[in-house]
PDB file of C-alpha atoms in Angstrom:
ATOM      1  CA  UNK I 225      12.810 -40.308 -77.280  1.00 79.00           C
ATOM      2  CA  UNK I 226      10.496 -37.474 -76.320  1.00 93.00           C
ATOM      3  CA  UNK I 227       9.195 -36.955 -72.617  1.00 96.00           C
ATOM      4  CA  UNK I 228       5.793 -37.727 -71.680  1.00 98.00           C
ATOM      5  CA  UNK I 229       3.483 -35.198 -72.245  1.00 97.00           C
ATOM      6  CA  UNK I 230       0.670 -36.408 -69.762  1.00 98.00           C
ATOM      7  CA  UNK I 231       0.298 -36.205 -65.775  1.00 98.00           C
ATOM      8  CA  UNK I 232      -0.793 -39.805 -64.381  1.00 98.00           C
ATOM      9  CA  UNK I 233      -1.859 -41.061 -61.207  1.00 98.00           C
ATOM     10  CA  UNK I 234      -2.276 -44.876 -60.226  1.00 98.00           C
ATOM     11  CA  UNK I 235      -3.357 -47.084 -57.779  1.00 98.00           C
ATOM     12  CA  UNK I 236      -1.919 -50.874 -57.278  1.00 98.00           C
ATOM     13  CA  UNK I 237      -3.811 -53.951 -55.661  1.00 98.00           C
ATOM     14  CA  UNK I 238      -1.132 -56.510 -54.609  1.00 98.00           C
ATOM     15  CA  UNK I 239      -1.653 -59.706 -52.434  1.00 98.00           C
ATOM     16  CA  UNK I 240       0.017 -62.081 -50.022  1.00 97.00           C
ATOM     17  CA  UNK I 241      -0.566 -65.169 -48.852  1.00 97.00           C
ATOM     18  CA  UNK I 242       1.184 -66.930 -46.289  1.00 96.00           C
ATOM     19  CA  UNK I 243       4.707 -64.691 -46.912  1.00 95.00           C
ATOM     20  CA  UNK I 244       6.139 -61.862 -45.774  1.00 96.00           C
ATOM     21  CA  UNK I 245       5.945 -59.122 -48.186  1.00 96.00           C
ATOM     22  CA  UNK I 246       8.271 -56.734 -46.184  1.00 96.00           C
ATOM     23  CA  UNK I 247      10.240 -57.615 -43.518  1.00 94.00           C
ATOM     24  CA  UNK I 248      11.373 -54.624 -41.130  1.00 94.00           C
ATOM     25  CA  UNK I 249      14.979 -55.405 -39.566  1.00 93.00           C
ATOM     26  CA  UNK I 250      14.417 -53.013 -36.629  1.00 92.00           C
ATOM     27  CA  UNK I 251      11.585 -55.748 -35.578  1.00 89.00           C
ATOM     28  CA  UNK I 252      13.594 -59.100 -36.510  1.00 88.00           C
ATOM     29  CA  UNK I 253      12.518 -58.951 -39.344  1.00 91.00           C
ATOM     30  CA  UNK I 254       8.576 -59.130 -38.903  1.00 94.00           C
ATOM     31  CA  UNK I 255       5.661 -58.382 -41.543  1.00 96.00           C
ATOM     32  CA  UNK I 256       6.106 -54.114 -41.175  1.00 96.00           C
ATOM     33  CA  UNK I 257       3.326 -53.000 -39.320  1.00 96.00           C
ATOM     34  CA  UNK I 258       1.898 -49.771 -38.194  1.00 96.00           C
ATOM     35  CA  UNK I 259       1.531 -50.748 -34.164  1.00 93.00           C
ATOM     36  CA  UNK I 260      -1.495 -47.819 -33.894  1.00 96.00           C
ATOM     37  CA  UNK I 261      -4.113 -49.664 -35.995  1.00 96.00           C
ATOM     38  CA  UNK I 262      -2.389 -53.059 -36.647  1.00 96.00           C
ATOM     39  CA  UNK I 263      -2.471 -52.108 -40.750  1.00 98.00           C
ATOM     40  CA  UNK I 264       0.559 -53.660 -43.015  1.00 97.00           C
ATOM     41  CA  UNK I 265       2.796 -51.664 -44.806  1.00 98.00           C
ATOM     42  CA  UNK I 266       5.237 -52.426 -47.696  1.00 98.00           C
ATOM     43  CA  UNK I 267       7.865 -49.588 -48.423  1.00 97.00           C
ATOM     44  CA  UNK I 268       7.954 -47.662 -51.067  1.00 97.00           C
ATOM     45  CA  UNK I 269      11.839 -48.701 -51.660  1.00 96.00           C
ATOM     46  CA  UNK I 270      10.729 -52.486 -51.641  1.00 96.00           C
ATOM     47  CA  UNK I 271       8.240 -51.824 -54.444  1.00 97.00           C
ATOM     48  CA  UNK I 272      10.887 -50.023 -56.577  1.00 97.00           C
ATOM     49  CA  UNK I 273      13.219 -52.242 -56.365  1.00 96.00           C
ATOM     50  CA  UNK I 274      10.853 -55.455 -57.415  1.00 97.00           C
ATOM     51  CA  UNK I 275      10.751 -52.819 -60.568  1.00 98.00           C
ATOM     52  CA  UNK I 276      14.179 -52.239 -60.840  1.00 97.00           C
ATOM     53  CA  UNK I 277      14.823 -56.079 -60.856  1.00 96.00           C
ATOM     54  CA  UNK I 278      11.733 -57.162 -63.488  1.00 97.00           C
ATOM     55  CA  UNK I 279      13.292 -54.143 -65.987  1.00 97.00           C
ATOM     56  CA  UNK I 280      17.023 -55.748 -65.402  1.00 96.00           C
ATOM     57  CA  UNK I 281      15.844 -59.289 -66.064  1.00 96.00           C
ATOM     58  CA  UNK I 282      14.189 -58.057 -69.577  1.00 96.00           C
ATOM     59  CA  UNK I 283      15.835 -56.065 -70.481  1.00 96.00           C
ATOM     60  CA  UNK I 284      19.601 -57.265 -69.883  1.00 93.00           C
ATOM     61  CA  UNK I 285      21.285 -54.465 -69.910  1.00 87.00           C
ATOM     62  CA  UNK I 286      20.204 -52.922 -72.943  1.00 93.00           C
ATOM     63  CA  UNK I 287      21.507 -49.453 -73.861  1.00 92.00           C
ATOM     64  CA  UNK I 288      19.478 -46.657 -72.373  1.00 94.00           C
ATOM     65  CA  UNK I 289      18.171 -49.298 -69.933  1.00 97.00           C
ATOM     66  CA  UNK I 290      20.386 -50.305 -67.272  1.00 95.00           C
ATOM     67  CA  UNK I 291      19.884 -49.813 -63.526  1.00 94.00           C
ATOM     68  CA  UNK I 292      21.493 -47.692 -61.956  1.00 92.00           C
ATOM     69  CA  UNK I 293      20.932 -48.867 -58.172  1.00 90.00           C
ATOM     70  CA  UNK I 294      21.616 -52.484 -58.401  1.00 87.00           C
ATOM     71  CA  UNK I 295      23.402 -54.903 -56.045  1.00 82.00           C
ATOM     72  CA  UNK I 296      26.863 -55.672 -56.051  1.00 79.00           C
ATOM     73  CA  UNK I 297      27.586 -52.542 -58.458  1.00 78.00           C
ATOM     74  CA  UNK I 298      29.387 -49.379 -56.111  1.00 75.00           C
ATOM     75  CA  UNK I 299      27.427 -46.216 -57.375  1.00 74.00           C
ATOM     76  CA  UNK I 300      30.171 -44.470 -58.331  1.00 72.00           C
ATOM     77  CA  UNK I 301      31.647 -46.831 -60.945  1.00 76.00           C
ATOM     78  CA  UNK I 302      28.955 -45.351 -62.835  1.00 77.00           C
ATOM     79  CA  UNK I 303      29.319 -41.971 -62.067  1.00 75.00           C
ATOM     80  CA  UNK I 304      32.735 -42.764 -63.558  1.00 78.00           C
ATOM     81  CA  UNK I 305      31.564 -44.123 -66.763  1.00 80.00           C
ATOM     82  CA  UNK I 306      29.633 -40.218 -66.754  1.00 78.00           C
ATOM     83  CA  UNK I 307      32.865 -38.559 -66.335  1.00 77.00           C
ATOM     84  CA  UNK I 308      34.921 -40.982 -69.088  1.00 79.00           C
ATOM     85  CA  UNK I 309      32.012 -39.963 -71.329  1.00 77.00           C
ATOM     86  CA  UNK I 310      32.385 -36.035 -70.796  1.00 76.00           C
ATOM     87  CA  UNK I 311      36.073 -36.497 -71.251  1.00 77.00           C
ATOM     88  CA  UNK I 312      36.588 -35.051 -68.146  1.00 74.00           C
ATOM     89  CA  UNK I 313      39.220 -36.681 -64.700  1.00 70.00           C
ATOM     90  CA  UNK I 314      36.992 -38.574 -62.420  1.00 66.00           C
ATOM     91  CA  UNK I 315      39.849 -37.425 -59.785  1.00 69.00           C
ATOM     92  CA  UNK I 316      37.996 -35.726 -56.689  1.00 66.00           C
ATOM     93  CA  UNK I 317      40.843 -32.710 -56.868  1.00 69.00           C
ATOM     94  CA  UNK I 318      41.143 -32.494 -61.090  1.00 72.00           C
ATOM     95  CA  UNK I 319      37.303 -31.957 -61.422  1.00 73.00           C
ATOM     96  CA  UNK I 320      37.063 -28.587 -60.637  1.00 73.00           C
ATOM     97  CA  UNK I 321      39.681 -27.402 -62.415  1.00 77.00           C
ATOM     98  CA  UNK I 322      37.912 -29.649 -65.823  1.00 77.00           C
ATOM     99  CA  UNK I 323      34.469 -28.206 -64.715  1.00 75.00           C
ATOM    100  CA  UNK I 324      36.001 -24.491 -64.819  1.00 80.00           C
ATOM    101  CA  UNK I 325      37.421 -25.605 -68.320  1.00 80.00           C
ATOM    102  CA  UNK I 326      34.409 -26.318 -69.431  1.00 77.00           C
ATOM    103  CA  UNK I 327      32.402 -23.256 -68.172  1.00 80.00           C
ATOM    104  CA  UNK I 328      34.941 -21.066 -70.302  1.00 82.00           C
ATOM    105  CA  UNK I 329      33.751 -23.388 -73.409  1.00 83.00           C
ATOM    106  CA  UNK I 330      29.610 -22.312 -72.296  1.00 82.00           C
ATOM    107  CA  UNK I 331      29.397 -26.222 -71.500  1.00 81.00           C
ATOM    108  CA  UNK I 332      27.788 -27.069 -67.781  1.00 78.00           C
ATOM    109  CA  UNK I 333      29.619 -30.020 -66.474  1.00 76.00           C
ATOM    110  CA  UNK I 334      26.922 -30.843 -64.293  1.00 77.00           C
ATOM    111  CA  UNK I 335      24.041 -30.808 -66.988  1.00 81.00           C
ATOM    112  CA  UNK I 336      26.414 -33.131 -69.614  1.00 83.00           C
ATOM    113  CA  UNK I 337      26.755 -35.809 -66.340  1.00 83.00           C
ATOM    114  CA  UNK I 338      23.486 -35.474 -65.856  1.00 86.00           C
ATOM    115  CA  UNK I 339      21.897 -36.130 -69.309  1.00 89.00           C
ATOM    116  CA  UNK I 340      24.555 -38.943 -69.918  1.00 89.00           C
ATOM    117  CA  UNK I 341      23.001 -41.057 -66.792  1.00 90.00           C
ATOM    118  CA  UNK I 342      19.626 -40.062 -66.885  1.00 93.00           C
ATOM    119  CA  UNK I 343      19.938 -41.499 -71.368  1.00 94.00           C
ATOM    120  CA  UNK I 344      21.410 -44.754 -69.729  1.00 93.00           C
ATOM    121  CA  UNK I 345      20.005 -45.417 -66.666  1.00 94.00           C
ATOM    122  CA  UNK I 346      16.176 -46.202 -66.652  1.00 97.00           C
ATOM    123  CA  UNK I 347      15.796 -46.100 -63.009  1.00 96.00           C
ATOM    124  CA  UNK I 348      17.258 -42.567 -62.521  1.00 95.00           C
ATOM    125  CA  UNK I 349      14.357 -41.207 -65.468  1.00 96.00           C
ATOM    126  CA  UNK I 350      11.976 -43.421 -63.715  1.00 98.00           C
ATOM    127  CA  UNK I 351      12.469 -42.395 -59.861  1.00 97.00           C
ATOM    128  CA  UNK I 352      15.594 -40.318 -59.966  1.00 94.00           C
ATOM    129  CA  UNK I 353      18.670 -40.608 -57.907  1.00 90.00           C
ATOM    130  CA  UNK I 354      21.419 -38.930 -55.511  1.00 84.00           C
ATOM    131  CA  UNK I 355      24.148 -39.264 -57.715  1.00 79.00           C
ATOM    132  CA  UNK I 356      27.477 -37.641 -55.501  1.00 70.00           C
ATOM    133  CA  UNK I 357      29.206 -40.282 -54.320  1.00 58.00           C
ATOM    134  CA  UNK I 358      32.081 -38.465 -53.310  1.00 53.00           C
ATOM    135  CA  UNK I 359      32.154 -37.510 -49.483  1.00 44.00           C
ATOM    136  CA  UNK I 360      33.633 -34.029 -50.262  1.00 46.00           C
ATOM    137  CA  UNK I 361      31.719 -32.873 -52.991  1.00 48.00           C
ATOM    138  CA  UNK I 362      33.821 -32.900 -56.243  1.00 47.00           C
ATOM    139  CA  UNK I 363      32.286 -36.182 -58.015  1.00 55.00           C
ATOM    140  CA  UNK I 364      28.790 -34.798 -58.581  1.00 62.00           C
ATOM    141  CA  UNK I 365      26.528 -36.484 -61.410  1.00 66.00           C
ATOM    142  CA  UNK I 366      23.674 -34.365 -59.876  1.00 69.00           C
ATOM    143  CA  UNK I 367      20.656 -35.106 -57.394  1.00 82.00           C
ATOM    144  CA  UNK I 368      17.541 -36.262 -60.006  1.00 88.00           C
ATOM    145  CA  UNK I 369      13.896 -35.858 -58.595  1.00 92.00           C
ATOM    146  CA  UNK I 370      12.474 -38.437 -60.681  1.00 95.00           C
ATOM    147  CA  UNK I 371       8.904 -37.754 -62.326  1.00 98.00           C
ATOM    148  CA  UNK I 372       7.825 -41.309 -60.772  1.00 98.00           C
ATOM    149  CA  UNK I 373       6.710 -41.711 -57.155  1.00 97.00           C
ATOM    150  CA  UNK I 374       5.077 -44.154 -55.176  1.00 98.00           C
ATOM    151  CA  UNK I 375       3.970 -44.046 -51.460  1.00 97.00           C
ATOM    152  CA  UNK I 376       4.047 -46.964 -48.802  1.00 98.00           C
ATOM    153  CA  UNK I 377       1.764 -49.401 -49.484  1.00 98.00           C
ATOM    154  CA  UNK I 378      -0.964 -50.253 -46.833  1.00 98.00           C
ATOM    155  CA  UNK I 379      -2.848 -53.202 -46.029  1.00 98.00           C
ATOM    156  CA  UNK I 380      -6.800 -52.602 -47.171  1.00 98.00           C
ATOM    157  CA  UNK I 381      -7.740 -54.342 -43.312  1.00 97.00           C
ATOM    158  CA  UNK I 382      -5.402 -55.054 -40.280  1.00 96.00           C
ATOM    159  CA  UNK I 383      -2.995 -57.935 -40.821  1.00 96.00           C
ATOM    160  CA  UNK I 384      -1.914 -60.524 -37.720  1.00 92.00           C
ATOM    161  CA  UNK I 385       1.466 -61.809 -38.629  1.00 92.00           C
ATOM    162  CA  UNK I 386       1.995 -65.101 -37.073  1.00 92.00           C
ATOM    163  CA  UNK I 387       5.259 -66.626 -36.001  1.00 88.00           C
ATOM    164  CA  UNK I 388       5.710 -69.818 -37.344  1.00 89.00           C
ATOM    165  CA  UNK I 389       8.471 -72.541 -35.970  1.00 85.00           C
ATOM    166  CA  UNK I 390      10.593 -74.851 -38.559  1.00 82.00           C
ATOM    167  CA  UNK I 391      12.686 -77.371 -38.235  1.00 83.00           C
ATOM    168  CA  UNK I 392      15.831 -78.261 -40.192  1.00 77.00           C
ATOM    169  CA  UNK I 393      17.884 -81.252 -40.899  1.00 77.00           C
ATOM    170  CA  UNK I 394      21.089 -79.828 -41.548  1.00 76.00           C
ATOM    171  CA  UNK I 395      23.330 -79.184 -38.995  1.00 75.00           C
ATOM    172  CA  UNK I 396      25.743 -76.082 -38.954  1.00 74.00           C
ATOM    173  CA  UNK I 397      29.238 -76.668 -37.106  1.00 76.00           C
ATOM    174  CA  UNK I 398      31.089 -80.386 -36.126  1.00 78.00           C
ATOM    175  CA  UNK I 399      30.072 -79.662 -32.447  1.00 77.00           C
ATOM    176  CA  UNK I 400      26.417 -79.484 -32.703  1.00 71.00           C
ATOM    177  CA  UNK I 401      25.936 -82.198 -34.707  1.00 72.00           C
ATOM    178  CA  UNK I 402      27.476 -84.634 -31.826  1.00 70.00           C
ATOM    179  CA  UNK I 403      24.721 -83.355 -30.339  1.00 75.00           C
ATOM    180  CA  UNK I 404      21.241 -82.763 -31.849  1.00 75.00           C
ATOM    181  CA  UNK I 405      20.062 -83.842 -35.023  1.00 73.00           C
ATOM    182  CA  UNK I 406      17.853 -80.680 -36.029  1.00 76.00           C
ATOM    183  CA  UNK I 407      18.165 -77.280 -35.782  1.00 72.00           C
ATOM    184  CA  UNK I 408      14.867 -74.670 -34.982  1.00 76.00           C
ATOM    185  CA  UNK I 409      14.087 -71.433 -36.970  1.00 76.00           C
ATOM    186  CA  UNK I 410      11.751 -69.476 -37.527  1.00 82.00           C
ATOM    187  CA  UNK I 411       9.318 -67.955 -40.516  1.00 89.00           C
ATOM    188  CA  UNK I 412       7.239 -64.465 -39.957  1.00 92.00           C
ATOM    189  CA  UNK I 413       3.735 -64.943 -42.111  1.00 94.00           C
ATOM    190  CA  UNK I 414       0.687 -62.924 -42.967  1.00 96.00           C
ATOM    191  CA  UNK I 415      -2.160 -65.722 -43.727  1.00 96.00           C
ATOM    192  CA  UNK I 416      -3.536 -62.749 -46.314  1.00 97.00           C
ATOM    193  CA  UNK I 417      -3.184 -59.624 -46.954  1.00 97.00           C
ATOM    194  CA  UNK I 418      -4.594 -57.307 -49.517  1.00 98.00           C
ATOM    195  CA  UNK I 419      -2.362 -54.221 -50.039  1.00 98.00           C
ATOM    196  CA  UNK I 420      -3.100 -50.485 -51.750  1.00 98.00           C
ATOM    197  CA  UNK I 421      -0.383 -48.596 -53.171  1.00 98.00           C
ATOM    198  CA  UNK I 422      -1.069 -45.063 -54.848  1.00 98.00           C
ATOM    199  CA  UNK I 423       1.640 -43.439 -57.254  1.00 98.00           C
ATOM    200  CA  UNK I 424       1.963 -40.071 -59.097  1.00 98.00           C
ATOM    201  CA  UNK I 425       3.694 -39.448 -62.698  1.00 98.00           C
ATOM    202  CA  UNK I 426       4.905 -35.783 -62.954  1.00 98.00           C
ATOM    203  CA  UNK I 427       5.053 -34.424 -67.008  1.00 98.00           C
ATOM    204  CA  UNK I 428       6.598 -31.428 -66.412  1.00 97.00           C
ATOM    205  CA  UNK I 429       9.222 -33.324 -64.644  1.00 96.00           C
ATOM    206  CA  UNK I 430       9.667 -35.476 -67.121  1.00 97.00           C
ATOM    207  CA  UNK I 431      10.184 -32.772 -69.264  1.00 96.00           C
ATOM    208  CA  UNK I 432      12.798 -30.439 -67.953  1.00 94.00           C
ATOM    209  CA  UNK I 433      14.855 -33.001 -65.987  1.00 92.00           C
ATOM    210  CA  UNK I 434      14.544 -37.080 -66.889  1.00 95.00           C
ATOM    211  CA  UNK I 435      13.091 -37.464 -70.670  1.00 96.00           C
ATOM    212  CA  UNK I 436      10.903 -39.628 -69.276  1.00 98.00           C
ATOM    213  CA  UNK I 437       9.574 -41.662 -72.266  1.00 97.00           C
ATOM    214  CA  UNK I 438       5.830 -42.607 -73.443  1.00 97.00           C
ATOM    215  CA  UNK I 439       8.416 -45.953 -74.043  1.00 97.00           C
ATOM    216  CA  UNK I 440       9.322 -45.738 -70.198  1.00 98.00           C
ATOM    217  CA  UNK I 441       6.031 -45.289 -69.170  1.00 98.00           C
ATOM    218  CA  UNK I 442       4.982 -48.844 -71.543  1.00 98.00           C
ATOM    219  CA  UNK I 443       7.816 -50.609 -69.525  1.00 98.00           C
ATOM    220  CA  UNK I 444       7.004 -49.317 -65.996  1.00 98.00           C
ATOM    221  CA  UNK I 445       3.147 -50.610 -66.536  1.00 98.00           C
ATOM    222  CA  UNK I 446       4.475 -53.990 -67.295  1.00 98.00           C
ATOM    223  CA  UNK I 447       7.024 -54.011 -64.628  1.00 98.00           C
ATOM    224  CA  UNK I 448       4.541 -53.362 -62.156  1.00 98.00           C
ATOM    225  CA  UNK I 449       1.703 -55.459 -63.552  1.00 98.00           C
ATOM    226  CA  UNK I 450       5.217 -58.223 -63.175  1.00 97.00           C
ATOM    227  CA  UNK I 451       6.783 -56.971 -60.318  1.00 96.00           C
ATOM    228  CA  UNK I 452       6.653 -60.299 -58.744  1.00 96.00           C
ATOM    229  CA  UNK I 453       6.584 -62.867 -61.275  1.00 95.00           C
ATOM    230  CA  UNK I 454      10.242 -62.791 -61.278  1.00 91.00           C
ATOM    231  CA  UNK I 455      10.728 -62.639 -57.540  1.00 88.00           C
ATOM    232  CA  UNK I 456       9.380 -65.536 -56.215  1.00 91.00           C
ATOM    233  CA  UNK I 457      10.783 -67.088 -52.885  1.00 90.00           C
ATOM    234  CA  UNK I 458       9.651 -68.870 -50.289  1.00 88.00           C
ATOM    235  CA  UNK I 459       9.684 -65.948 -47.464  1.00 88.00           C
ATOM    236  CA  UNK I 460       7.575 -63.988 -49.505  1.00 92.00           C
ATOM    237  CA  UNK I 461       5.299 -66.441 -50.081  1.00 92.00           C
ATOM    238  CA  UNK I 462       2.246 -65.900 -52.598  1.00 95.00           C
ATOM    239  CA  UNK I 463       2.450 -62.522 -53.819  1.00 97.00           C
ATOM    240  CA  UNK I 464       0.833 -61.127 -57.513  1.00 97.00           C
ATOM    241  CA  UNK I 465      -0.245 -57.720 -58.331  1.00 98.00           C
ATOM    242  CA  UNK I 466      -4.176 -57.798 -58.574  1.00 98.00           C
ATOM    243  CA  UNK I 467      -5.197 -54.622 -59.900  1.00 98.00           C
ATOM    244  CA  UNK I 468      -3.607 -51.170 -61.963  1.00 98.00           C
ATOM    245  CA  UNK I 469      -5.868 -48.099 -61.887  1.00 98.00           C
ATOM    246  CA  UNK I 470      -4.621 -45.717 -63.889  1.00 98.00           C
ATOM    247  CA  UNK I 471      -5.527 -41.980 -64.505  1.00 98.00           C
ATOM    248  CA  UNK I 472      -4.449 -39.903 -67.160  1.00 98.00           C
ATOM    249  CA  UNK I 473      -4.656 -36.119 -67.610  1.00 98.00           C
ATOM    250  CA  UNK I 474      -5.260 -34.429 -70.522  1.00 97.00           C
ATOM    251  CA  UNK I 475      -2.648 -31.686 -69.498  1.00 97.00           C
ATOM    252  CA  UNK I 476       1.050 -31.738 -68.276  1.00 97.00           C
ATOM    253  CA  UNK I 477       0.256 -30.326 -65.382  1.00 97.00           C
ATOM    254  CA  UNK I 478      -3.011 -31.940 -64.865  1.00 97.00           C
ATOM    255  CA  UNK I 479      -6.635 -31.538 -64.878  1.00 97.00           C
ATOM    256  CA  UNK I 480      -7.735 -32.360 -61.107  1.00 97.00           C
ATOM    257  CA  UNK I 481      -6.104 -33.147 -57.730  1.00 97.00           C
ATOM    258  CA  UNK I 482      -4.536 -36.140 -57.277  1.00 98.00           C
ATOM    259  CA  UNK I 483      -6.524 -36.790 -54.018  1.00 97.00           C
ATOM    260  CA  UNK I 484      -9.759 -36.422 -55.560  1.00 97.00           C
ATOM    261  CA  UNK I 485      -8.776 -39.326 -58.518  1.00 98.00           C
ATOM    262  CA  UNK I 486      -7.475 -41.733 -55.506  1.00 98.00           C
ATOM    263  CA  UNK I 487     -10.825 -41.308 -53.630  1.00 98.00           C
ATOM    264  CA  UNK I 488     -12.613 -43.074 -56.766  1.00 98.00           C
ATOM    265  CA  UNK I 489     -11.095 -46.182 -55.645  1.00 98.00           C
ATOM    266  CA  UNK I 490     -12.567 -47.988 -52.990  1.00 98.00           C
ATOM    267  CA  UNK I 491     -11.857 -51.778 -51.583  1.00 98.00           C
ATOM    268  CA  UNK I 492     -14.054 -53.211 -49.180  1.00 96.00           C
ATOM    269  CA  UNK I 493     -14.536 -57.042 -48.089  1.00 95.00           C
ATOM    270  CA  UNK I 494     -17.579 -58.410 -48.885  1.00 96.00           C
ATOM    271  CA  UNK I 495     -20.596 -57.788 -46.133  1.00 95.00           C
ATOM    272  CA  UNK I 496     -20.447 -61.820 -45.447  1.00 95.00           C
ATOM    273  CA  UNK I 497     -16.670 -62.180 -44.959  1.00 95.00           C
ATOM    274  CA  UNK I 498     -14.763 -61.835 -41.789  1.00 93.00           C
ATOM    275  CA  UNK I 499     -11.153 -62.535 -41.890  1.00 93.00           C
ATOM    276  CA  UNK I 500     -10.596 -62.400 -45.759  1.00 96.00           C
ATOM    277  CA  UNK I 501      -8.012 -65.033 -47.688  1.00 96.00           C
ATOM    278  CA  UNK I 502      -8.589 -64.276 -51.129  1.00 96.00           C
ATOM    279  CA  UNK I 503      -8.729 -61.075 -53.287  1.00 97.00           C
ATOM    280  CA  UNK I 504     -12.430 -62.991 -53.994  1.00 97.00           C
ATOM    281  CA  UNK I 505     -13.328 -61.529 -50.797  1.00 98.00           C
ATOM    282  CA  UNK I 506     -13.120 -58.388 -51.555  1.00 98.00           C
ATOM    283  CA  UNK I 507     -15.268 -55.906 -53.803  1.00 98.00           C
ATOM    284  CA  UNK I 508     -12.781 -53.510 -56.095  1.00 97.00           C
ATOM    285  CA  UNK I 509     -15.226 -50.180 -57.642  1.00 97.00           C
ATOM    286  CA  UNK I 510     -14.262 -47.301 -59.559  1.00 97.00           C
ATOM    287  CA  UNK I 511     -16.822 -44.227 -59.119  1.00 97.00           C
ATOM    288  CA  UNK I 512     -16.388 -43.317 -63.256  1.00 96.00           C
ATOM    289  CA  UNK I 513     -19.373 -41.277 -62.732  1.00 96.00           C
ATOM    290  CA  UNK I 514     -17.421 -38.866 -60.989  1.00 96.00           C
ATOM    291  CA  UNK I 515     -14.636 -38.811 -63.066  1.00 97.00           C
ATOM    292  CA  UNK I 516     -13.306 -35.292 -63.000  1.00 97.00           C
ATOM    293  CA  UNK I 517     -13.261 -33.357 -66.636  1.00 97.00           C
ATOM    294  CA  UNK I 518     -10.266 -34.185 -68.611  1.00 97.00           C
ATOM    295  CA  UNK I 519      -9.140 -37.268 -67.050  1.00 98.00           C
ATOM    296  CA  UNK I 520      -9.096 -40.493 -68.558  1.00 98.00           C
ATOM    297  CA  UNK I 521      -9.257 -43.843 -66.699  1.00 97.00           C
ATOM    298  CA  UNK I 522      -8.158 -47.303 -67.698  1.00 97.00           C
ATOM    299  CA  UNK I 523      -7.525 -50.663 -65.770  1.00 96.00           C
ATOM    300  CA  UNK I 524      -4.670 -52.814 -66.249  1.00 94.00           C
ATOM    301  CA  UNK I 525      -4.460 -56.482 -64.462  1.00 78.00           C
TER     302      UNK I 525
END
């Protein structure tokens, strides 16, 4: 498949309602929050892997799509799999002596691992990966900067996470249940929250490192447009991508800044709304009239 030959930028709309759509464990686990201005944040790594997970259930392991950061799977049984492939020892203290083998045959050990995951593993075209798993350096499958980024998400207006008390009816050990009948928790909710996420898709990166496919770029749209369909829990609550801006240059290396295309987008809440609670309450514009010269702009949701 041949790399994209476009630059992109993008913007994503996603909601919450009564769920926490990113806990942070160094705060028990409460709605992440910047403490300055009392915004919501989701991390970018949270957001990648609801992508990771919507390509994995759809795609089943299909050849050239697998994902490469997954749970329960040790990184470098993969890098492993690169190695068998090559035909070279995944042994720590043999690879240097197959790598220096190889260099005498004008092969580069390091670009054949490399192009075996990046063919297989749609996450590391999509985002890229560290791929050296060994502490001391000899199992290397190469770092990957991926042509796909995406920033922290932010809340569009403050967000007041509320702390909210449950009961349970099952007991955990012998001993407590001689003496109580319920147990208390606890749940960490935002009532609403409309959050902005902006993203950047490098060509040229594409190009000389990932292969990066018009085909990936398809699947990536729908994962995002799906990121949460296939995520649903409880804790989370409500949550469904709204919105996907998307700008596309006419060039590889593109036709404008990227700050310029983001500051088109605006989201405001509507003059007679206070505390919003629905992405109804909240007026999503586009300034197309200032659309810089050679990029195009399209809306997916």
């Amino acid at each position: 498949m041949e790399a994209i030959k476009n630059r992109y930028e993008f913007v994503i709309l996603f909601d919450v309602e009564n769920g926490n759509p990113n806990g942070d464990p160094d705060a028990g686990n409460l709605p992440r929050i910047d403490p300055e201005t009392g915004y919501g944040l989701v991390s970018d790594v949270c957001l990648k892997r609801k992508i990771r997970n919507y390509v994995e259930t759809v795609k089943e392991d299909t050849p050239g799509y697998r994902i490469y950061i997954k749970e329960n799977v040790p990184l470098n049984r993969s890098d492993k799999e690169a190695c068998e492939y090559v035909g070279v020892p995944d042994d720590p203290k043999k690879l240097k002596e197959a790598k220096k083998q190889l260099e005498k045959e004008g092969r580069s050990l390091d670009r054949e691992l490399l192009d075996f995951m990046c063919q297989n593993f749609f996450d590391i075209r999509t985002f890229g990966a560290v791929m050296t798993t060994y502490v001391k350096g000899a199992l290397n499958c190469g770092q990957v900067r991926g042509p796909v980024q995406i920033g922290f998400a932010r809340s569009v207006d403050p967000i007041l996470p509320q702390e909210v008390a449950i009961t349970r009816v099952a007991i955990t050990t012998e001993n407590d249940a001689k003496d109580k009948k319920t147990e208390m928790g606890r749940k960490y909710i935002v009532p609403y929250g409309l959050y902005r996420a902006e993203g950047y898709i490098s060509a040229n990166l594409a190009r000389k490192t990932t292969g990066f496919s018009e085909e990936d770029l398809s699947l990536l749209w729908e994962a995002i447009l799906n990121m949460f369909e296939t995520d649903h829990s409880a804790a989370r609550g409500k949550m469904a991508v709204r919105d996907l801006m998307i700008f596309r240059h006419d060039s590889e290396l593109g036709n404008a800044p990227s700050h310029k295309l983001f500051d088109l987008v605006t989201v405001q809440k509507k003059p007679d709304v206070i505390a919003p609670r629905s992405y109804r309450d909240y007026i999503v514009s586009v300034d197309e009239a200032h659309l810089p010269d050679g990029v195009q702009y399209r809306r997916m949701g």
